mmCIF file of C-alpha atoms in Angstrom:
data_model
loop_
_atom_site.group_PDB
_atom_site.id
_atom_site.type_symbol
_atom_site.label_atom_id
_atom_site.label_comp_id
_atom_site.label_asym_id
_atom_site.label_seq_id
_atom_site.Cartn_x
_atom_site.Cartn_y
_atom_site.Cartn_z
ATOM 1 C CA UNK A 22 17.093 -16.230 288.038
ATOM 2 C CA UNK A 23 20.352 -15.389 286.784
ATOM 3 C CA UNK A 24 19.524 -16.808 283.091
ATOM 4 C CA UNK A 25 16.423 -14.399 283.295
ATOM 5 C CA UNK A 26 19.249 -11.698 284.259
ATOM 6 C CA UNK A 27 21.055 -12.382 281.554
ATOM 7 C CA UNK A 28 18.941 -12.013 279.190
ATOM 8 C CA UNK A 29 17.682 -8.898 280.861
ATOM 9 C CA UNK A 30 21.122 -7.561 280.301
ATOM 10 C CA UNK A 31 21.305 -8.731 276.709
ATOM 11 C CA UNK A 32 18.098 -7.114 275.647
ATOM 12 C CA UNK A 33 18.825 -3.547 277.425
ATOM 13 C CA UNK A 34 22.344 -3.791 275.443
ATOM 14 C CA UNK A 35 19.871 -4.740 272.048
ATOM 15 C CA UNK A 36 18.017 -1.620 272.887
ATOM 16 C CA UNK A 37 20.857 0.586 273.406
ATOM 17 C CA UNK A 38 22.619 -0.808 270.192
ATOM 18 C CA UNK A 39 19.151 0.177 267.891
ATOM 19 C CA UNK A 40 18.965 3.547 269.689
ATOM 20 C CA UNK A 41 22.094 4.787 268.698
ATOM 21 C CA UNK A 42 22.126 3.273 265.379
ATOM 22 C CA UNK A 43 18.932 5.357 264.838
ATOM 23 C CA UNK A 44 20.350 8.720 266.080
ATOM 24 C CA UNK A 45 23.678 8.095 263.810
ATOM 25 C CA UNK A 46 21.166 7.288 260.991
ATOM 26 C CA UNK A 47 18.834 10.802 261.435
ATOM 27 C CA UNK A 48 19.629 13.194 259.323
ATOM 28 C CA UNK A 49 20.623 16.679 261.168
ATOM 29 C CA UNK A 50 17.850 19.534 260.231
ATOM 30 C CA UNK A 51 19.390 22.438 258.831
ATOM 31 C CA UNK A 52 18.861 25.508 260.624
ATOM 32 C CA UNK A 53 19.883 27.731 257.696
ATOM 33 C CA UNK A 54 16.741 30.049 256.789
ATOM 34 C CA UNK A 55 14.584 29.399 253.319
ATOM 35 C CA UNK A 56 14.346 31.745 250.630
ATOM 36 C CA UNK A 57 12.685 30.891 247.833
ATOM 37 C CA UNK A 58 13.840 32.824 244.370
ATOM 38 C CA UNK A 59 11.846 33.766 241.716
ATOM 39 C CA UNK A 60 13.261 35.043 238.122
ATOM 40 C CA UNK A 61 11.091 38.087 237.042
ATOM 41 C CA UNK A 62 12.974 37.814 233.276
ATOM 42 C CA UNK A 63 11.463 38.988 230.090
ATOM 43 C CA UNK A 64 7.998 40.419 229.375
ATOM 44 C CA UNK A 65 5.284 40.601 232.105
ATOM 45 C CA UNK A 66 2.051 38.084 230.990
ATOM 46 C CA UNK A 67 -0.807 37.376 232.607
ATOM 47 C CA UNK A 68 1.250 33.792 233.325
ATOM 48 C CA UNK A 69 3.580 35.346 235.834
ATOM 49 C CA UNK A 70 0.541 35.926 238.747
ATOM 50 C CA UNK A 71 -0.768 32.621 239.601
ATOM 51 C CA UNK A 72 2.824 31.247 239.411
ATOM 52 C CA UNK A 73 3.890 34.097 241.806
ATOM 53 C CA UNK A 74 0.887 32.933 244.463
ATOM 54 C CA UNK A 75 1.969 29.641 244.373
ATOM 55 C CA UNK A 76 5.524 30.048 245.159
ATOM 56 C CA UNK A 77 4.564 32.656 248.178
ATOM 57 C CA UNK A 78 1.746 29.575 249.393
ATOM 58 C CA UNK A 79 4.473 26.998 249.517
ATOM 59 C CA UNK A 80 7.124 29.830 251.053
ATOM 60 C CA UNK A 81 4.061 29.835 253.663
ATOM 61 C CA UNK A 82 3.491 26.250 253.765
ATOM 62 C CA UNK A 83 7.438 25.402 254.851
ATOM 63 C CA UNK A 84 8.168 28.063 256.657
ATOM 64 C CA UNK A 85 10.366 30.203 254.654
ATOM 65 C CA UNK A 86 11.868 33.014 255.764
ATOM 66 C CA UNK A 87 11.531 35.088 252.686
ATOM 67 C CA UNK A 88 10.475 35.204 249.194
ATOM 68 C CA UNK A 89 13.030 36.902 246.738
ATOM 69 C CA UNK A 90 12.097 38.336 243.072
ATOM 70 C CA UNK A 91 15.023 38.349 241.017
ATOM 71 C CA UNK A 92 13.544 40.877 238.494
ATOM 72 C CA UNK A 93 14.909 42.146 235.564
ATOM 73 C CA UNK A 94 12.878 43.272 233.268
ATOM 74 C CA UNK A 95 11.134 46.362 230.441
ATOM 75 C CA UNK A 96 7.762 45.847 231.653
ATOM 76 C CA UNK A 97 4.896 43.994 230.626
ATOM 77 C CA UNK A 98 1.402 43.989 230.459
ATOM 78 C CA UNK A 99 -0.622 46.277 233.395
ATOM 79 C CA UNK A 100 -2.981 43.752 234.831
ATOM 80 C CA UNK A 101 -0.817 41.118 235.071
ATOM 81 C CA UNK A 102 1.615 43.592 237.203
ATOM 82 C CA UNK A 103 -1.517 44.706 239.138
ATOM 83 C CA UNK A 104 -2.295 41.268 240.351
ATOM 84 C CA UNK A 105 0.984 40.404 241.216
ATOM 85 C CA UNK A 106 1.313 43.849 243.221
ATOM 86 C CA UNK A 107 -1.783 42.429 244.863
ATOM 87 C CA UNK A 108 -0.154 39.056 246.139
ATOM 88 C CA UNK A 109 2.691 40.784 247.101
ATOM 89 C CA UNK A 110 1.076 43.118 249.820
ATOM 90 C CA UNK A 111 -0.667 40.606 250.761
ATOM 91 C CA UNK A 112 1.634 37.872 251.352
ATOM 92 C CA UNK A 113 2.066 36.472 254.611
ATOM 93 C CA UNK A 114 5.831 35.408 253.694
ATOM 94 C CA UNK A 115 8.532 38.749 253.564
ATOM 95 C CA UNK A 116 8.866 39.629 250.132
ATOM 96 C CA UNK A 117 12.326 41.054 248.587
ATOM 97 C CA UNK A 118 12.792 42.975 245.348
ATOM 98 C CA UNK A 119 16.167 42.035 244.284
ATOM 99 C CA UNK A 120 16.372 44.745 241.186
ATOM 100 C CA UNK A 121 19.345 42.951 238.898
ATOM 101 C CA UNK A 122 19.583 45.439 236.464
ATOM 102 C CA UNK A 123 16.202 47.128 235.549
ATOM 103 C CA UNK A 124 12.658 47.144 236.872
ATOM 104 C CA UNK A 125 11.042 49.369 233.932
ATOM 105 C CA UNK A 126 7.203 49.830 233.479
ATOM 106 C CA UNK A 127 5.230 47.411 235.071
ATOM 107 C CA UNK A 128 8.462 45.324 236.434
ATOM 108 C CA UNK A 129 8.500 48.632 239.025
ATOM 109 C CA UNK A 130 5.157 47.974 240.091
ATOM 110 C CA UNK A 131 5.754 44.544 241.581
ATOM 111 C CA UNK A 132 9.361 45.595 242.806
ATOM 112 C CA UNK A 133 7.797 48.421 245.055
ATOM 113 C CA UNK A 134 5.104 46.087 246.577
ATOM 114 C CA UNK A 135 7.771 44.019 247.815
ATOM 115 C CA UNK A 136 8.606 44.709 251.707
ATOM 116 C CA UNK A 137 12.460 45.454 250.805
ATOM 117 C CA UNK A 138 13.885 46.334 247.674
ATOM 118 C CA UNK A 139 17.353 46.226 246.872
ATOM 119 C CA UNK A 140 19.231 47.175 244.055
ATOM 120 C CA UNK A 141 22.515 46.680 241.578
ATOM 121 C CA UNK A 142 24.760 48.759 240.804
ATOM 122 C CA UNK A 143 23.944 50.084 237.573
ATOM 123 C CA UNK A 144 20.362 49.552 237.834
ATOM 124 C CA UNK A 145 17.308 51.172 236.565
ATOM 125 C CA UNK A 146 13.267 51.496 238.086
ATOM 126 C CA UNK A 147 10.539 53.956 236.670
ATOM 127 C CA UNK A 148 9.505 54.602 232.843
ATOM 128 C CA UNK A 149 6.142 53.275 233.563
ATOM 129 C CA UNK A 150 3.592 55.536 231.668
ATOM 130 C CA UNK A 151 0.782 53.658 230.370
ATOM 131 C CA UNK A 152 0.942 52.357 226.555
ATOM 132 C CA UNK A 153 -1.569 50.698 224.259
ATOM 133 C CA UNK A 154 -0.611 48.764 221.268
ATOM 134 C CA UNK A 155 -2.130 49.884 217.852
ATOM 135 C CA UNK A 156 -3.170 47.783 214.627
ATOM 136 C CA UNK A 157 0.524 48.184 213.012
ATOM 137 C CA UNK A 158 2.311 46.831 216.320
ATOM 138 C CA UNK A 159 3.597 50.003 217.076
ATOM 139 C CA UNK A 160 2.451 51.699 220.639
ATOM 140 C CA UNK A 161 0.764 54.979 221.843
ATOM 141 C CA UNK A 162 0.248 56.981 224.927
ATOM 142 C CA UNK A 163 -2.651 55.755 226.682
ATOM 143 C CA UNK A 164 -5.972 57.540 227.723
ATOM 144 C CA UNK A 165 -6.342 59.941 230.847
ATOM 145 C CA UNK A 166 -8.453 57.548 232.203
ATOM 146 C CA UNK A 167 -6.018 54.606 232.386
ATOM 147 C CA UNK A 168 -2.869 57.039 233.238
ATOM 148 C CA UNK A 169 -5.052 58.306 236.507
ATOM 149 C CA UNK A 170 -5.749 54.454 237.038
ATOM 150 C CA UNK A 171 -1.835 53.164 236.892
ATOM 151 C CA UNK A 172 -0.539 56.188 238.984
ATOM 152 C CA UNK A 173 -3.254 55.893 241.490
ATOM 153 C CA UNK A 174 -1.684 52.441 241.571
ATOM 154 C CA UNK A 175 1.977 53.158 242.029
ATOM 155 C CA UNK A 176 1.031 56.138 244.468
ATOM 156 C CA UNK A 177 -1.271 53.342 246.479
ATOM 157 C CA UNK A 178 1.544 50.739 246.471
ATOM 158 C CA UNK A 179 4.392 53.492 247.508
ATOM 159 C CA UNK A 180 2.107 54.648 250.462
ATOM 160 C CA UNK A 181 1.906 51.115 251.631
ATOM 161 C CA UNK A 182 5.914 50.168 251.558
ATOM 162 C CA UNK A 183 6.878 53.553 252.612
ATOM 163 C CA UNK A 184 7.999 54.807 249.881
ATOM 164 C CA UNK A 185 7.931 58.364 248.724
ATOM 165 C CA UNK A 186 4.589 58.503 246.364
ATOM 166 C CA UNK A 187 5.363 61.394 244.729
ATOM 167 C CA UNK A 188 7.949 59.767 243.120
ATOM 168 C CA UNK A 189 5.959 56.553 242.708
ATOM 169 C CA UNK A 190 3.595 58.947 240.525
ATOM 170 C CA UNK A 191 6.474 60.749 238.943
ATOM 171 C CA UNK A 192 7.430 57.236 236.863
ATOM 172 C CA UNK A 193 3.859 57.202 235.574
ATOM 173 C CA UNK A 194 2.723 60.558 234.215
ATOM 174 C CA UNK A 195 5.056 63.091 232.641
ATOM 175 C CA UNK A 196 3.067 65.477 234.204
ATOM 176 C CA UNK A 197 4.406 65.351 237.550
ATOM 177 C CA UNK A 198 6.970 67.959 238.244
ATOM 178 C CA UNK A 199 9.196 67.502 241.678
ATOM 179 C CA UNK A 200 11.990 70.103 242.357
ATOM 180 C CA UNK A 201 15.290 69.238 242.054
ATOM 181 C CA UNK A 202 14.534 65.542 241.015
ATOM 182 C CA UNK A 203 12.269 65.727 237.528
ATOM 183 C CA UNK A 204 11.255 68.447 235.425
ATOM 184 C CA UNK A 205 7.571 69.003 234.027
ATOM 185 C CA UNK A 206 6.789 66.400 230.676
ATOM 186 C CA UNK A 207 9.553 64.070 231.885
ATOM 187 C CA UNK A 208 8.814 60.561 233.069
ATOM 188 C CA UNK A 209 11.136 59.729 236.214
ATOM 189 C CA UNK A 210 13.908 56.685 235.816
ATOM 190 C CA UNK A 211 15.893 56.122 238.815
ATOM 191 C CA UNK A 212 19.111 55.134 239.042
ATOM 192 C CA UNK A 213 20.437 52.561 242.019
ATOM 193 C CA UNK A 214 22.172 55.633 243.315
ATOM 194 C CA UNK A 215 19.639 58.338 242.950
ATOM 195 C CA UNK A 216 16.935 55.510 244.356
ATOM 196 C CA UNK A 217 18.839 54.764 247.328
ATOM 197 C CA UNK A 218 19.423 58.601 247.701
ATOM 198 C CA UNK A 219 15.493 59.682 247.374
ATOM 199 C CA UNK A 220 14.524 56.310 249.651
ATOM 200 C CA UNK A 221 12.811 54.816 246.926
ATOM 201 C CA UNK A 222 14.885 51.569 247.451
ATOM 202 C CA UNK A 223 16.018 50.256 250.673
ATOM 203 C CA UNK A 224 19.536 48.551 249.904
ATOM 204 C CA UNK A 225 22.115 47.988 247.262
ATOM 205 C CA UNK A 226 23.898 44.737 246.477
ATOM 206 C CA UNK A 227 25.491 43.266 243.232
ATOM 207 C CA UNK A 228 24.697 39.610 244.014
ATOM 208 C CA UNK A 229 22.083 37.656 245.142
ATOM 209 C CA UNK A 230 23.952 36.168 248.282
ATOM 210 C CA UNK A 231 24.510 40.395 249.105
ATOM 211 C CA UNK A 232 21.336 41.287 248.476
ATOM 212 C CA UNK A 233 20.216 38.226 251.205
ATOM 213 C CA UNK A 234 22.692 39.183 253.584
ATOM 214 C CA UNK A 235 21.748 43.360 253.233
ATOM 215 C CA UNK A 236 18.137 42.165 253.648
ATOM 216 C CA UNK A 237 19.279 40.258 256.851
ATOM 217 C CA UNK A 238 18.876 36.256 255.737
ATOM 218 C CA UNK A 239 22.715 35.453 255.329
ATOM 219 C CA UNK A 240 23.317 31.906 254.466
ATOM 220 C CA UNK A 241 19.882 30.911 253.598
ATOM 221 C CA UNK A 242 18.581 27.812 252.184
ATOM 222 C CA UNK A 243 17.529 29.090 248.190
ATOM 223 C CA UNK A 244 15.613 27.331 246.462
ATOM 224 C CA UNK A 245 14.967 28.555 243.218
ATOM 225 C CA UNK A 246 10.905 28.356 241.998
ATOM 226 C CA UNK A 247 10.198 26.431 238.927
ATOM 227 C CA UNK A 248 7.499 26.698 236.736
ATOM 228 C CA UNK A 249 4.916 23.539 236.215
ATOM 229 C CA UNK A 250 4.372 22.379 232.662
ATOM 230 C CA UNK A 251 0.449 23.563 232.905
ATOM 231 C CA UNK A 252 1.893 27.122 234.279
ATOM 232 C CA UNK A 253 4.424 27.641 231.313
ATOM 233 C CA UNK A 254 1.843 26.553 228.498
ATOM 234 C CA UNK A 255 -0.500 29.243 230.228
ATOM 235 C CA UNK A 256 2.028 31.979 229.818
ATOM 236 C CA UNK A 257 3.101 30.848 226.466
ATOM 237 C CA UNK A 258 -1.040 30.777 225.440
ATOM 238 C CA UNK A 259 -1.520 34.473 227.111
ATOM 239 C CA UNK A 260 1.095 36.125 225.725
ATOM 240 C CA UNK A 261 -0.246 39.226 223.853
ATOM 241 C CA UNK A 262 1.152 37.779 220.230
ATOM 242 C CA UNK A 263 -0.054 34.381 220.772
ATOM 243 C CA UNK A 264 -3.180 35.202 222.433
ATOM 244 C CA UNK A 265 -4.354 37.460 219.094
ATOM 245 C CA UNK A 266 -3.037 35.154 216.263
ATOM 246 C CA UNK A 267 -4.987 32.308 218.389
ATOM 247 C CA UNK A 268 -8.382 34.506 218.498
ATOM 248 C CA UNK A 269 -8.029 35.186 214.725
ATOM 249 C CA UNK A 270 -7.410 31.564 213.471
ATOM 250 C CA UNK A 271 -10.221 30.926 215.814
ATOM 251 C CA UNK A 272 -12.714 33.191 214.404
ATOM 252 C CA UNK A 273 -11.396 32.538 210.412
ATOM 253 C CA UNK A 274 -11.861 28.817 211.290
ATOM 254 C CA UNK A 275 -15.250 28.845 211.939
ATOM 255 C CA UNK A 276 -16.246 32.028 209.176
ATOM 256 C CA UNK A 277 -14.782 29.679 206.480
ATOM 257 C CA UNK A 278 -16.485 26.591 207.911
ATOM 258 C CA UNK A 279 -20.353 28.529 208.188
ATOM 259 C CA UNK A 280 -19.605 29.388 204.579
ATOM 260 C CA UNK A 281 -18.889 25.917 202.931
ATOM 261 C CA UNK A 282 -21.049 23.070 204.022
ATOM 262 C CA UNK A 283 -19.599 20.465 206.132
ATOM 263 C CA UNK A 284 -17.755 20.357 209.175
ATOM 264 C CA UNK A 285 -13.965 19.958 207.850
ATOM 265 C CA UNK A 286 -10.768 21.183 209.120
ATOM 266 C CA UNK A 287 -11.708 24.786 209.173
ATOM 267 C CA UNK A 288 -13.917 24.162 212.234
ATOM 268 C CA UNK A 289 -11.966 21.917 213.914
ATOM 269 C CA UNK A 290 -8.536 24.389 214.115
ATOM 270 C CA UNK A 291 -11.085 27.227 214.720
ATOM 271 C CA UNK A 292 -12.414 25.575 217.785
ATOM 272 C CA UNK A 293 -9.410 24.171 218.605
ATOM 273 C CA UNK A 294 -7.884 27.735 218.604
ATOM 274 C CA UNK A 295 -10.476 29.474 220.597
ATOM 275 C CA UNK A 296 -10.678 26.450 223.248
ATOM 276 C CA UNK A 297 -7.311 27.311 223.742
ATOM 277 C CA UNK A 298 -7.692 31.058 224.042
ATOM 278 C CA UNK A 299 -10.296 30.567 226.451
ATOM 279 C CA UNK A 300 -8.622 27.662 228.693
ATOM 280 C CA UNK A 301 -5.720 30.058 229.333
ATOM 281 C CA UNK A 302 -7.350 32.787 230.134
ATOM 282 C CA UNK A 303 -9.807 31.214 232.188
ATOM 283 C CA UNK A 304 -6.676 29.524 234.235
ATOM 284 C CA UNK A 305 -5.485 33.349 234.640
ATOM 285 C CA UNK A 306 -8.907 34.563 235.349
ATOM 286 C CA UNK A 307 -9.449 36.621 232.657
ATOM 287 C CA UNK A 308 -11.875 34.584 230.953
ATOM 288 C CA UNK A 309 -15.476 33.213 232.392
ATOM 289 C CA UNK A 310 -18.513 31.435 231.078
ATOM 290 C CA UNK A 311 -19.831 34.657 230.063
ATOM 291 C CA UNK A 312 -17.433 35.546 227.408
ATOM 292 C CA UNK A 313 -17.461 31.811 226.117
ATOM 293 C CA UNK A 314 -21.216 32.231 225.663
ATOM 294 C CA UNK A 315 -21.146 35.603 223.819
ATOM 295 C CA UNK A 316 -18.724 34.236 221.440
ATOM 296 C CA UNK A 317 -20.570 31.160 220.705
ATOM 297 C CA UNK A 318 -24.071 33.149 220.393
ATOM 298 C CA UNK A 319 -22.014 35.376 217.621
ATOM 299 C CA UNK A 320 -20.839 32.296 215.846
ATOM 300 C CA UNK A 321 -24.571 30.620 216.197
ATOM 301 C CA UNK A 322 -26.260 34.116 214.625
ATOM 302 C CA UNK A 323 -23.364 34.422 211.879
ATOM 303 C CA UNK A 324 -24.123 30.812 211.013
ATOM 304 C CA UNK A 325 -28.121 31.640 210.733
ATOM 305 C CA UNK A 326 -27.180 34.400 208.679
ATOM 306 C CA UNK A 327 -25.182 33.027 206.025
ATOM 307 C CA UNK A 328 -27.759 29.726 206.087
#
């Protein structure tokens, strides 16, 4: 009896021991809340959207408390902006505009679809009129059509953050004329202080730890959001320079291989260049089946031609 106390006494003391040495060995869980960061930099491609709706799903997926655009930017391309302003008001996670210098063109679009915006001192939103790009590189004013489309936009967006839409318009078409604020044939740029004035933005801070305690998430957890390999060779295959020079290697490729008998290297870099045109802008979904089809029923009927 008293050996079976004994060892009784041992084991519970065995027990104890482990228990303890578990609880010294579990790592405390930080309470501090998430943020996740993401650097809006540099020209707005059709690369920046899916990379955006990734970050916000795994903001979603762990919990986060927020997701924070660090944007500084001239603008971009339209429909690249447009689907990012569409994740963003959609997003299940908060969303923060964290305006480090300039959010010009389309880079204003995306900062007013965020649920806060906050601004530097110094900084600049609005200029966002409409531009296409013509043969010589140089850019012009864009149609009615597409000038209604982009303000309808920016007006849409404002109404849904709050935000004064007249003034949302105002950065889009010169034609806009608000008292006191911008004259007739005048596109509106706001500065920090004249958009914290006219409550287009919410906050101002110089830093990103002030902009996350103004927006009410001191001390958080950031973790900065990194693009994957595949996501970086999509923007770098969709960008407007690349994307052209690839479409007209493609199509010179395969012109000088229909003309000389043979399938050589023409063909190959001219397939190899439109495959690539295609794959990225099918990843962005820009790009379907269809448009792969027309192509290769033009380069079928050239071929019959010349033959």
């Amino acid at each position: 009896m008293r050996k079976r106390r004994g060892l009784s006494v041992v084991t519970a003391a065995v027990l104890v021991w482990s228990a303890l040495a578990v609880v010294r060995h579990v790592p405390a869980q930080s309470s501090a809340p998430i943020v996740y960061a993401i650097p809006i930099e540099g020209m707005i491609d059709l690369g920046l959207a899916p990379f955006l709706a990734r970050t916000i799903r795994e903001a979603e997926e762990t919990g986060a408390a927020a997701v924070l655009l660090d944007i500084n930017t001239f603008g971009g391309r339209v429909d690249a902006a447009v689907a990012m302003r569409d994740t963003l008001l959609n997003s299940p996670v908060r969303t923060i505009a964290f305006v480090n210098q300039r959010a010009i063109s389309a880079g204003a679009l995306i900062a007013l679809a965020c649920d806060t915006l906050i601004m530097t001192t110094g900084g600049t939103i609005g200029a966002a009129a409409p531009v296409v790009g013509g043969g010589t590189g140089e850019t012009q004013p864009a149609d009615e059509k597409s000038v209604s489309y982009v303000r309808s936009e920016f007006r849409a967006t404002a109404e849904t953050r709050n935000r004064p839409p007249m003034l949302a318009e105002a950065m889009v078409d010169a034609d806009v004329e608000i008292a006191g604020v911008i004259e007739k044939g005048k596109l509106l740029t706001l500065t920090t202080s004249q958009a914290l004035e006219h409550k287009m933005a919410d906050l101002g801070a110089d830093t990103l730890d002030a902009a996350l305690l103004a927006a009410g998430v001191p001390d958080a957890e950031v973790r900065i959001a990194r693009q994957t390999w595949a996501e970086t060779l999509v923007r770098f295959l969709t960008h407007p320079v690349m994307s052209s020079l690839l479409m007209t290697v493609g199509l010179l490729g395969l012109i000088v291989e229909i003309r000389t008998p043979g399938f050589a290297v023409p063909g190959a870099v001219g397939l190899l260049s439109l495959g690539l045109f295609f794959w990225g802008h099918w990843i962005v979904q820009l790009a379907g089946w269809e448009e792969l089809l027309l192509v290769s029923l033009g380069v079928l009927w050239s071929r019959s031609r010349c033959s």
